[in-house]
């Protein structure tokens, strides 16, 4: 398929074809491409402003429909995608040696995560958050860690950011649970001394990453999408000062699979000016998937 046809097909899928009607509400992304990205299709004349307005309206609707007592009311974002990533040192907790996940099957891995005490996060959790979706999916979306709503429900991305992610999936022709799996870098909610969400510490990431690595081995996805700074830096082993903007527009590799980096939905809810860049990231991800032949 040519770049023009691929772009047209994508615009049709998100409801911006000749007749702008959709049976399901999805998020419409700006057609503005980021700077210095050669692999992303360029804007179609007359579409960018229409998409821009549609995405802003959808984001505001997601926020308006959410109860006040959600993660947006918890203060500053735990996902500073283009700032310096700061972490709260994890308290020292003596923990037992855990069995390696590398030989576990899916059920064993779920049970191991549910009973995990490999770091101090186990002491404050209500639930572990293993992940959700099709465990043979071709798409794997990886976030940072559970927030308050996720800790309560035991499922990733269930608050306003989750609604936004679901709309992103719909725009890509995917649905939660259908050819898509959603996981996090850590399986328990990290909080600071005031009970607010925070990024996981390096020690917490190191304790939990083997579970995610085993999930990747069992799922065998075609494309990985890192949602936000913590996910991207944890997978790529980069310095905490590296912003997401420096990682976008390239196809990285993790576990011998292509990895695309984009902004975390929670960050996007607060930084509407970056919403157009997500369209470019998804275009790159879908192009990479198409080239893989799955």
PDB file of C-alpha atoms in Angstrom:
ATOM      1  CA  UNK A   1       0.000   0.000   0.000  1.00  0.00           C
ATOM      2  CA  UNK A   2       1.368   3.464  -0.889  1.00  0.00           C
ATOM      3  CA  UNK A   3       1.935   6.101   1.788  1.00  0.00           C
ATOM      4  CA  UNK A   4      -1.026   8.081   0.442  1.00  0.00           C
ATOM      5  CA  UNK A   5      -3.353   5.065   0.511  1.00  0.00           C
ATOM      6  CA  UNK A   6      -2.148   4.065   3.961  1.00  0.00           C
ATOM      7  CA  UNK A   7      -2.773   7.589   5.228  1.00  0.00           C
ATOM      8  CA  UNK A   8      -6.223   7.657   3.635  1.00  0.00           C
ATOM      9  CA  UNK A   9      -7.088   4.280   5.185  1.00  0.00           C
ATOM     10  CA  UNK A  10      -6.012   5.500   8.607  1.00  0.00           C
ATOM     11  CA  UNK A  11      -8.058   8.697   8.280  1.00  0.00           C
ATOM     12  CA  UNK A  12     -11.090   6.658   7.219  1.00  0.00           C
ATOM     13  CA  UNK A  13     -10.640   4.380  10.234  1.00  0.00           C
ATOM     14  CA  UNK A  14     -10.648   7.267  12.714  1.00  0.00           C
ATOM     15  CA  UNK A  15     -13.717   8.774  11.076  1.00  0.00           C
ATOM     16  CA  UNK A  16     -12.220  11.471   8.839  1.00  0.00           C
ATOM     17  CA  UNK A  17     -13.182  10.093   5.437  1.00  0.00           C
ATOM     18  CA  UNK A  18     -15.655  11.739   3.048  1.00  0.00           C
ATOM     19  CA  UNK A  19     -18.438  11.308   5.635  1.00  0.00           C
ATOM     20  CA  UNK A  20     -17.352  11.865   9.230  1.00  0.00           C
ATOM     21  CA  UNK A  21     -19.538   9.285  10.977  1.00  0.00           C
ATOM     22  CA  UNK A  22     -18.480   6.564  13.392  1.00  0.00           C
ATOM     23  CA  UNK A  23     -20.447   3.874  15.182  1.00  0.00           C
ATOM     24  CA  UNK A  24     -18.034   3.995  18.107  1.00  0.00           C
ATOM     25  CA  UNK A  25     -16.534   7.093  19.653  1.00  0.00           C
ATOM     26  CA  UNK A  26     -12.824   7.249  18.967  1.00  0.00           C
ATOM     27  CA  UNK A  27     -10.153   9.822  19.378  1.00  0.00           C
ATOM     28  CA  UNK A  28      -9.216  11.749  16.231  1.00  0.00           C
ATOM     29  CA  UNK A  29      -5.557  12.673  16.022  1.00  0.00           C
ATOM     30  CA  UNK A  30      -3.969  15.790  14.605  1.00  0.00           C
ATOM     31  CA  UNK A  31      -2.349  15.357  11.229  1.00  0.00           C
ATOM     32  CA  UNK A  32       0.649  17.432  12.336  1.00  0.00           C
ATOM     33  CA  UNK A  33       3.887  15.480  11.946  1.00  0.00           C
ATOM     34  CA  UNK A  34       6.759  16.026  14.409  1.00  0.00           C
ATOM     35  CA  UNK A  35       9.952  17.715  13.372  1.00  0.00           C
ATOM     36  CA  UNK A  36      12.716  15.730  11.691  1.00  0.00           C
ATOM     37  CA  UNK A  37      10.761  12.501  11.278  1.00  0.00           C
ATOM     38  CA  UNK A  38      11.221  11.176   7.789  1.00  0.00           C
ATOM     39  CA  UNK A  39       9.234   7.953   8.157  1.00  0.00           C
ATOM     40  CA  UNK A  40       5.901   9.559   9.125  1.00  0.00           C
ATOM     41  CA  UNK A  41       3.416  10.630   6.404  1.00  0.00           C
ATOM     42  CA  UNK A  42       2.967  14.390   5.967  1.00  0.00           C
ATOM     43  CA  UNK A  43      -0.322  16.257   6.610  1.00  0.00           C
ATOM     44  CA  UNK A  44      -3.264  16.034   4.233  1.00  0.00           C
ATOM     45  CA  UNK A  45      -4.466  19.516   3.299  1.00  0.00           C
ATOM     46  CA  UNK A  46      -7.571  20.648   5.165  1.00  0.00           C
ATOM     47  CA  UNK A  47      -7.534  17.785   7.685  1.00  0.00           C
ATOM     48  CA  UNK A  48      -5.205  18.994  10.441  1.00  0.00           C
ATOM     49  CA  UNK A  49      -7.501  21.636  11.954  1.00  0.00           C
ATOM     50  CA  UNK A  50     -10.482  19.267  11.848  1.00  0.00           C
ATOM     51  CA  UNK A  51      -8.532  16.533  13.609  1.00  0.00           C
ATOM     52  CA  UNK A  52      -7.093  18.998  16.132  1.00  0.00           C
ATOM     53  CA  UNK A  53     -10.538  20.177  17.199  1.00  0.00           C
ATOM     54  CA  UNK A  54     -11.902  16.631  17.353  1.00  0.00           C
ATOM     55  CA  UNK A  55      -9.109  15.356  19.602  1.00  0.00           C
ATOM     56  CA  UNK A  56      -9.345  18.308  21.976  1.00  0.00           C
ATOM     57  CA  UNK A  57     -13.108  17.826  22.298  1.00  0.00           C
ATOM     58  CA  UNK A  58     -12.653  14.103  22.977  1.00  0.00           C
ATOM     59  CA  UNK A  59      -9.995  14.665  25.637  1.00  0.00           C
ATOM     60  CA  UNK A  60     -12.145  17.275  27.375  1.00  0.00           C
ATOM     61  CA  UNK A  61     -15.129  14.896  27.261  1.00  0.00           C
ATOM     62  CA  UNK A  62     -13.067  12.131  28.862  1.00  0.00           C
ATOM     63  CA  UNK A  63     -12.030  14.468  31.670  1.00  0.00           C
ATOM     64  CA  UNK A  64     -15.533  15.884  32.134  1.00  0.00           C
ATOM     65  CA  UNK A  65     -17.128  12.436  32.369  1.00  0.00           C
ATOM     66  CA  UNK A  66     -14.690  11.283  35.044  1.00  0.00           C
ATOM     67  CA  UNK A  67     -15.422  11.707  38.765  1.00  0.00           C
ATOM     68  CA  UNK A  68     -13.529  14.392  40.649  1.00  0.00           C
ATOM     69  CA  UNK A  69     -11.853  11.792  42.848  1.00  0.00           C
ATOM     70  CA  UNK A  70      -9.702  10.373  40.057  1.00  0.00           C
ATOM     71  CA  UNK A  71      -6.012  10.474  39.278  1.00  0.00           C
ATOM     72  CA  UNK A  72      -6.350  13.894  37.660  1.00  0.00           C
ATOM     73  CA  UNK A  73      -7.195  15.261  41.099  1.00  0.00           C
ATOM     74  CA  UNK A  74      -4.158  13.712  42.713  1.00  0.00           C
ATOM     75  CA  UNK A  75      -1.835  16.591  41.884  1.00  0.00           C
ATOM     76  CA  UNK A  76       1.121  16.797  39.487  1.00  0.00           C
ATOM     77  CA  UNK A  77       1.469  14.074  36.917  1.00  0.00           C
ATOM     78  CA  UNK A  78       3.548  11.037  37.746  1.00  0.00           C
ATOM     79  CA  UNK A  79       4.441  10.884  34.037  1.00  0.00           C
ATOM     80  CA  UNK A  80       6.727  13.884  33.253  1.00  0.00           C
ATOM     81  CA  UNK A  81       7.393  12.628  29.742  1.00  0.00           C
ATOM     82  CA  UNK A  82       9.532  15.543  28.597  1.00  0.00           C
ATOM     83  CA  UNK A  83      11.022  16.550  31.926  1.00  0.00           C
ATOM     84  CA  UNK A  84      13.730  15.035  34.078  1.00  0.00           C
ATOM     85  CA  UNK A  85      12.449  11.842  35.637  1.00  0.00           C
ATOM     86  CA  UNK A  86      12.772  12.026  39.412  1.00  0.00           C
ATOM     87  CA  UNK A  87      12.084   9.067  41.637  1.00  0.00           C
ATOM     88  CA  UNK A  88      11.517   8.678  45.337  1.00  0.00           C
ATOM     89  CA  UNK A  89      14.049   6.250  46.816  1.00  0.00           C
ATOM     90  CA  UNK A  90      12.377   2.986  47.686  1.00  0.00           C
ATOM     91  CA  UNK A  91      12.468   2.128  51.385  1.00  0.00           C
ATOM     92  CA  UNK A  92      14.824  -0.677  52.243  1.00  0.00           C
ATOM     93  CA  UNK A  93      12.812  -3.810  52.865  1.00  0.00           C
ATOM     94  CA  UNK A  94      14.264  -7.268  53.399  1.00  0.00           C
ATOM     95  CA  UNK A  95      12.600  -9.574  50.898  1.00  0.00           C
ATOM     96  CA  UNK A  96      12.939 -13.284  50.206  1.00  0.00           C
ATOM     97  CA  UNK A  97      14.628 -14.608  47.090  1.00  0.00           C
ATOM     98  CA  UNK A  98      12.002 -15.154  44.406  1.00  0.00           C
ATOM     99  CA  UNK A  99      11.869 -17.956  41.868  1.00  0.00           C
ATOM    100  CA  UNK A 100      12.882 -16.900  38.376  1.00  0.00           C
ATOM    101  CA  UNK A 101       9.893 -16.211  36.090  1.00  0.00           C
ATOM    102  CA  UNK A 102      11.798 -17.408  33.023  1.00  0.00           C
ATOM    103  CA  UNK A 103      10.506 -20.999  33.171  1.00  0.00           C
ATOM    104  CA  UNK A 104       6.925 -20.118  34.176  1.00  0.00           C
ATOM    105  CA  UNK A 105       3.851 -20.585  32.018  1.00  0.00           C
ATOM    106  CA  UNK A 106       1.105 -17.953  31.923  1.00  0.00           C
ATOM    107  CA  UNK A 107      -0.840 -19.234  34.934  1.00  0.00           C
ATOM    108  CA  UNK A 108       2.295 -19.691  37.013  1.00  0.00           C
ATOM    109  CA  UNK A 109       3.384 -16.174  36.128  1.00  0.00           C
ATOM    110  CA  UNK A 110       0.024 -14.730  37.187  1.00  0.00           C
ATOM    111  CA  UNK A 111       0.247 -16.569  40.495  1.00  0.00           C
ATOM    112  CA  UNK A 112       3.818 -15.411  41.053  1.00  0.00           C
ATOM    113  CA  UNK A 113       2.869 -11.780  40.467  1.00  0.00           C
ATOM    114  CA  UNK A 114      -0.160 -12.047  42.764  1.00  0.00           C
ATOM    115  CA  UNK A 115       2.052 -13.254  45.609  1.00  0.00           C
ATOM    116  CA  UNK A 116       5.149 -11.196  44.822  1.00  0.00           C
ATOM    117  CA  UNK A 117       7.093  -9.592  47.685  1.00  0.00           C
ATOM    118  CA  UNK A 118      10.230  -8.760  45.708  1.00  0.00           C
ATOM    119  CA  UNK A 119      10.134  -5.058  46.638  1.00  0.00           C
ATOM    120  CA  UNK A 120       8.494  -2.785  49.178  1.00  0.00           C
ATOM    121  CA  UNK A 121       5.546  -1.927  46.935  1.00  0.00           C
ATOM    122  CA  UNK A 122       3.861  -5.134  48.054  1.00  0.00           C
ATOM    123  CA  UNK A 123       3.167  -3.625  51.476  1.00  0.00           C
ATOM    124  CA  UNK A 124       0.936  -0.806  50.237  1.00  0.00           C
ATOM    125  CA  UNK A 125      -0.945  -2.433  47.391  1.00  0.00           C
ATOM    126  CA  UNK A 126      -4.595  -3.401  47.302  1.00  0.00           C
ATOM    127  CA  UNK A 127      -4.122  -5.519  44.180  1.00  0.00           C
ATOM    128  CA  UNK A 128      -1.359  -6.487  41.830  1.00  0.00           C
ATOM    129  CA  UNK A 129      -2.004  -5.425  38.238  1.00  0.00           C
ATOM    130  CA  UNK A 130      -0.800  -8.218  35.984  1.00  0.00           C
ATOM    131  CA  UNK A 131      -2.138  -6.857  32.694  1.00  0.00           C
ATOM    132  CA  UNK A 132      -5.181  -7.233  30.490  1.00  0.00           C
ATOM    133  CA  UNK A 133      -5.959  -8.396  26.985  1.00  0.00           C
ATOM    134  CA  UNK A 134      -5.248 -11.093  24.458  1.00  0.00           C
ATOM    135  CA  UNK A 135      -2.251 -13.131  25.626  1.00  0.00           C
ATOM    136  CA  UNK A 136      -1.474 -13.982  22.005  1.00  0.00           C
ATOM    137  CA  UNK A 137      -1.791 -10.391  20.821  1.00  0.00           C
ATOM    138  CA  UNK A 138       0.356  -8.881  18.085  1.00  0.00           C
ATOM    139  CA  UNK A 139       0.325  -5.501  19.846  1.00  0.00           C
ATOM    140  CA  UNK A 140       1.737  -4.952  23.336  1.00  0.00           C
ATOM    141  CA  UNK A 141       1.241  -1.556  25.001  1.00  0.00           C
ATOM    142  CA  UNK A 142       3.417  -0.922  28.055  1.00  0.00           C
ATOM    143  CA  UNK A 143       2.773   1.811  30.615  1.00  0.00           C
ATOM    144  CA  UNK A 144       4.503   2.867  33.797  1.00  0.00           C
ATOM    145  CA  UNK A 145       2.604   1.350  36.698  1.00  0.00           C
ATOM    146  CA  UNK A 146      -0.803   1.228  38.353  1.00  0.00           C
ATOM    147  CA  UNK A 147      -2.448   4.365  39.692  1.00  0.00           C
ATOM    148  CA  UNK A 148      -5.107   4.568  42.372  1.00  0.00           C
ATOM    149  CA  UNK A 149      -7.976   3.296  40.214  1.00  0.00           C
ATOM    150  CA  UNK A 150      -5.853   0.477  38.820  1.00  0.00           C
ATOM    151  CA  UNK A 151      -4.753  -0.544  42.312  1.00  0.00           C
ATOM    152  CA  UNK A 152      -8.389  -0.776  43.383  1.00  0.00           C
ATOM    153  CA  UNK A 153      -9.626  -2.681  40.327  1.00  0.00           C
ATOM    154  CA  UNK A 154      -6.547  -4.771  39.546  1.00  0.00           C
ATOM    155  CA  UNK A 155      -6.572  -3.788  35.856  1.00  0.00           C
ATOM    156  CA  UNK A 156      -4.301  -1.353  33.981  1.00  0.00           C
ATOM    157  CA  UNK A 157      -5.549   1.917  32.513  1.00  0.00           C
ATOM    158  CA  UNK A 158      -9.059   2.144  33.964  1.00  0.00           C
ATOM    159  CA  UNK A 159      -9.251   5.884  34.766  1.00  0.00           C
ATOM    160  CA  UNK A 160      -9.417   8.871  32.392  1.00  0.00           C
ATOM    161  CA  UNK A 161      -6.074   7.894  30.843  1.00  0.00           C
ATOM    162  CA  UNK A 162      -7.522   4.438  30.248  1.00  0.00           C
ATOM    163  CA  UNK A 163     -10.527   5.875  28.421  1.00  0.00           C
ATOM    164  CA  UNK A 164      -8.154   7.832  26.230  1.00  0.00           C
ATOM    165  CA  UNK A 165      -6.056   4.721  25.569  1.00  0.00           C
ATOM    166  CA  UNK A 166      -9.173   2.759  24.607  1.00  0.00           C
ATOM    167  CA  UNK A 167     -10.023   5.453  22.048  1.00  0.00           C
ATOM    168  CA  UNK A 168      -6.473   5.326  20.720  1.00  0.00           C
ATOM    169  CA  UNK A 169      -6.836   1.564  20.280  1.00  0.00           C
ATOM    170  CA  UNK A 170     -10.113   2.041  18.411  1.00  0.00           C
ATOM    171  CA  UNK A 171      -8.435   4.535  16.089  1.00  0.00           C
ATOM    172  CA  UNK A 172      -5.844   1.856  15.308  1.00  0.00           C
ATOM    173  CA  UNK A 173      -8.495  -0.759  14.584  1.00  0.00           C
ATOM    174  CA  UNK A 174      -7.879  -2.492  17.923  1.00  0.00           C
ATOM    175  CA  UNK A 175      -9.845  -3.085  21.098  1.00  0.00           C
ATOM    176  CA  UNK A 176      -8.841  -3.883  24.641  1.00  0.00           C
ATOM    177  CA  UNK A 177      -8.722  -7.668  24.701  1.00  0.00           C
ATOM    178  CA  UNK A 178      -8.664  -8.146  20.917  1.00  0.00           C
ATOM    179  CA  UNK A 179      -5.181  -8.470  19.399  1.00  0.00           C
ATOM    180  CA  UNK A 180      -3.875  -6.043  22.017  1.00  0.00           C
ATOM    181  CA  UNK A 181      -2.361  -6.588  25.443  1.00  0.00           C
ATOM    182  CA  UNK A 182      -1.800  -3.833  28.012  1.00  0.00           C
ATOM    183  CA  UNK A 183       0.813  -4.174  30.743  1.00  0.00           C
ATOM    184  CA  UNK A 184       3.021  -2.002  32.936  1.00  0.00           C
ATOM    185  CA  UNK A 185       6.662  -1.830  33.923  1.00  0.00           C
ATOM    186  CA  UNK A 186       5.709  -2.502  37.556  1.00  0.00           C
ATOM    187  CA  UNK A 187       2.746  -4.514  38.811  1.00  0.00           C
ATOM    188  CA  UNK A 188       2.068  -2.623  42.063  1.00  0.00           C
ATOM    189  CA  UNK A 189       1.192   1.029  42.620  1.00  0.00           C
ATOM    190  CA  UNK A 190       4.132   3.260  43.604  1.00  0.00           C
ATOM    191  CA  UNK A 191       3.199   6.128  45.945  1.00  0.00           C
ATOM    192  CA  UNK A 192       5.089   8.853  47.764  1.00  0.00           C
ATOM    193  CA  UNK A 193       4.859   9.778  51.436  1.00  0.00           C
ATOM    194  CA  UNK A 194       1.578  11.617  50.864  1.00  0.00           C
ATOM    195  CA  UNK A 195      -0.063   8.689  49.086  1.00  0.00           C
ATOM    196  CA  UNK A 196       0.181  10.215  45.616  1.00  0.00           C
ATOM    197  CA  UNK A 197       1.354   8.372  42.520  1.00  0.00           C
ATOM    198  CA  UNK A 198       5.043   8.552  41.683  1.00  0.00           C
ATOM    199  CA  UNK A 199       7.335   6.916  39.126  1.00  0.00           C
ATOM    200  CA  UNK A 200       8.813   3.598  40.304  1.00  0.00           C
ATOM    201  CA  UNK A 201      12.364   3.621  41.599  1.00  0.00           C
ATOM    202  CA  UNK A 202      15.144   1.838  39.684  1.00  0.00           C
ATOM    203  CA  UNK A 203      15.137  -0.870  42.361  1.00  0.00           C
ATOM    204  CA  UNK A 204      11.403  -1.427  41.949  1.00  0.00           C
ATOM    205  CA  UNK A 205      11.750  -1.583  38.168  1.00  0.00           C
ATOM    206  CA  UNK A 206      14.593  -4.095  38.458  1.00  0.00           C
ATOM    207  CA  UNK A 207      12.518  -6.296  40.777  1.00  0.00           C
ATOM    208  CA  UNK A 208       9.471  -6.313  38.489  1.00  0.00           C
ATOM    209  CA  UNK A 209      10.932  -6.219  34.985  1.00  0.00           C
ATOM    210  CA  UNK A 210      11.532 -10.009  34.800  1.00  0.00           C
ATOM    211  CA  UNK A 211       7.761 -10.514  34.971  1.00  0.00           C
ATOM    212  CA  UNK A 212       7.220  -8.240  31.984  1.00  0.00           C
ATOM    213  CA  UNK A 213      10.073  -9.882  30.111  1.00  0.00           C
ATOM    214  CA  UNK A 214       8.420 -13.258  30.597  1.00  0.00           C
ATOM    215  CA  UNK A 215       5.075 -11.844  29.461  1.00  0.00           C
ATOM    216  CA  UNK A 216       6.745 -10.679  26.256  1.00  0.00           C
ATOM    217  CA  UNK A 217       8.257 -14.128  25.708  1.00  0.00           C
ATOM    218  CA  UNK A 218       4.886 -15.808  26.189  1.00  0.00           C
ATOM    219  CA  UNK A 219       2.796 -13.328  24.197  1.00  0.00           C
ATOM    220  CA  UNK A 220       5.254 -13.058  21.286  1.00  0.00           C
ATOM    221  CA  UNK A 221       3.968  -9.650  20.125  1.00  0.00           C
ATOM    222  CA  UNK A 222       4.911  -8.175  16.768  1.00  0.00           C
ATOM    223  CA  UNK A 223       5.209  -4.559  17.955  1.00  0.00           C
ATOM    224  CA  UNK A 224       5.778  -3.018  21.381  1.00  0.00           C
ATOM    225  CA  UNK A 225       4.514   0.489  22.172  1.00  0.00           C
ATOM    226  CA  UNK A 226       6.081   2.221  25.184  1.00  0.00           C
ATOM    227  CA  UNK A 227       3.589   4.652  26.707  1.00  0.00           C
ATOM    228  CA  UNK A 228       5.596   7.387  28.346  1.00  0.00           C
ATOM    229  CA  UNK A 229       9.001   8.082  29.744  1.00  0.00           C
ATOM    230  CA  UNK A 230       9.250   5.483  32.495  1.00  0.00           C
ATOM    231  CA  UNK A 231       8.286   2.646  30.166  1.00  0.00           C
ATOM    232  CA  UNK A 232      10.634   3.817  27.419  1.00  0.00           C
ATOM    233  CA  UNK A 233      13.662   4.418  29.639  1.00  0.00           C
ATOM    234  CA  UNK A 234      13.154   1.196  31.600  1.00  0.00           C
ATOM    235  CA  UNK A 235      13.005  -0.902  28.436  1.00  0.00           C
ATOM    236  CA  UNK A 236      15.814   0.876  26.609  1.00  0.00           C
ATOM    237  CA  UNK A 237      18.084   1.282  29.645  1.00  0.00           C
ATOM    238  CA  UNK A 238      18.569   5.019  29.108  1.00  0.00           C
ATOM    239  CA  UNK A 239      19.472   7.884  31.415  1.00  0.00           C
ATOM    240  CA  UNK A 240      16.644   9.464  33.414  1.00  0.00           C
ATOM    241  CA  UNK A 241      17.290  12.847  31.788  1.00  0.00           C
ATOM    242  CA  UNK A 242      16.327  11.542  28.327  1.00  0.00           C
ATOM    243  CA  UNK A 243      13.008  13.104  27.209  1.00  0.00           C
ATOM    244  CA  UNK A 244      10.401  11.211  25.234  1.00  0.00           C
ATOM    245  CA  UNK A 245      10.738  13.780  22.450  1.00  0.00           C
ATOM    246  CA  UNK A 246      14.253  12.468  21.755  1.00  0.00           C
ATOM    247  CA  UNK A 247      13.003   8.883  21.436  1.00  0.00           C
ATOM    248  CA  UNK A 248      10.024   9.483  19.168  1.00  0.00           C
ATOM    249  CA  UNK A 249      10.190   8.986  15.427  1.00  0.00           C
ATOM    250  CA  UNK A 250      12.567   6.021  15.555  1.00  0.00           C
ATOM    251  CA  UNK A 251      12.035   2.286  15.619  1.00  0.00           C
ATOM    252  CA  UNK A 252      13.905   0.972  18.648  1.00  0.00           C
ATOM    253  CA  UNK A 253      14.461  -2.694  19.499  1.00  0.00           C
ATOM    254  CA  UNK A 254      13.627  -4.597  22.666  1.00  0.00           C
ATOM    255  CA  UNK A 255      13.666  -8.383  23.056  1.00  0.00           C
ATOM    256  CA  UNK A 256      14.404  -8.571  19.323  1.00  0.00           C
ATOM    257  CA  UNK A 257      11.149  -6.774  18.535  1.00  0.00           C
ATOM    258  CA  UNK A 258      10.394  -3.276  17.226  1.00  0.00           C
ATOM    259  CA  UNK A 259       9.577  -0.756  19.952  1.00  0.00           C
ATOM    260  CA  UNK A 260       7.831   2.564  19.287  1.00  0.00           C
ATOM    261  CA  UNK A 261       7.854   5.314  21.926  1.00  0.00           C
ATOM    262  CA  UNK A 262       4.982   7.759  22.415  1.00  0.00           C
ATOM    263  CA  UNK A 263       3.518   9.887  25.177  1.00  0.00           C
ATOM    264  CA  UNK A 264       1.652   8.430  28.137  1.00  0.00           C
ATOM    265  CA  UNK A 265      -2.108   9.086  27.919  1.00  0.00           C
ATOM    266  CA  UNK A 266      -2.058  10.753  31.361  1.00  0.00           C
ATOM    267  CA  UNK A 267       0.571  13.176  30.090  1.00  0.00           C
ATOM    268  CA  UNK A 268      -1.461  13.813  26.954  1.00  0.00           C
ATOM    269  CA  UNK A 269      -4.527  14.730  29.029  1.00  0.00           C
ATOM    270  CA  UNK A 270      -2.496  17.557  30.554  1.00  0.00           C
ATOM    271  CA  UNK A 271      -0.459  18.564  27.505  1.00  0.00           C
ATOM    272  CA  UNK A 272      -2.952  19.000  24.686  1.00  0.00           C
ATOM    273  CA  UNK A 273      -0.303  20.723  22.598  1.00  0.00           C
ATOM    274  CA  UNK A 274       1.408  17.358  22.046  1.00  0.00           C
ATOM    275  CA  UNK A 275      -1.681  15.501  20.853  1.00  0.00           C
ATOM    276  CA  UNK A 276      -0.791  15.835  17.179  1.00  0.00           C
ATOM    277  CA  UNK A 277       2.474  14.001  17.761  1.00  0.00           C
ATOM    278  CA  UNK A 278       0.634  10.892  18.920  1.00  0.00           C
ATOM    279  CA  UNK A 279      -0.882  10.515  15.436  1.00  0.00           C
ATOM    280  CA  UNK A 280       2.632  10.466  13.976  1.00  0.00           C
ATOM    281  CA  UNK A 281       3.770   7.879  16.518  1.00  0.00           C
ATOM    282  CA  UNK A 282       0.821   5.621  15.763  1.00  0.00           C
ATOM    283  CA  UNK A 283       1.436   5.991  12.035  1.00  0.00           C
ATOM    284  CA  UNK A 284       5.010   4.840  12.553  1.00  0.00           C
ATOM    285  CA  UNK A 285       3.835   1.940  14.735  1.00  0.00           C
ATOM    286  CA  UNK A 286       1.262   0.790  12.186  1.00  0.00           C
ATOM    287  CA  UNK A 287       3.738   1.110   9.334  1.00  0.00           C
ATOM    288  CA  UNK A 288       6.224  -0.980  11.307  1.00  0.00           C
ATOM    289  CA  UNK A 289       3.533  -3.580  11.984  1.00  0.00           C
ATOM    290  CA  UNK A 290       2.589  -3.711   8.301  1.00  0.00           C
ATOM    291  CA  UNK A 291       6.205  -4.211   7.287  1.00  0.00           C
ATOM    292  CA  UNK A 292       6.443  -7.140   9.699  1.00  0.00           C
ATOM    293  CA  UNK A 293       3.808  -8.922   7.610  1.00  0.00           C
ATOM    294  CA  UNK A 294       1.516 -10.014  10.495  1.00  0.00           C
TER     295      UNK A 294
END
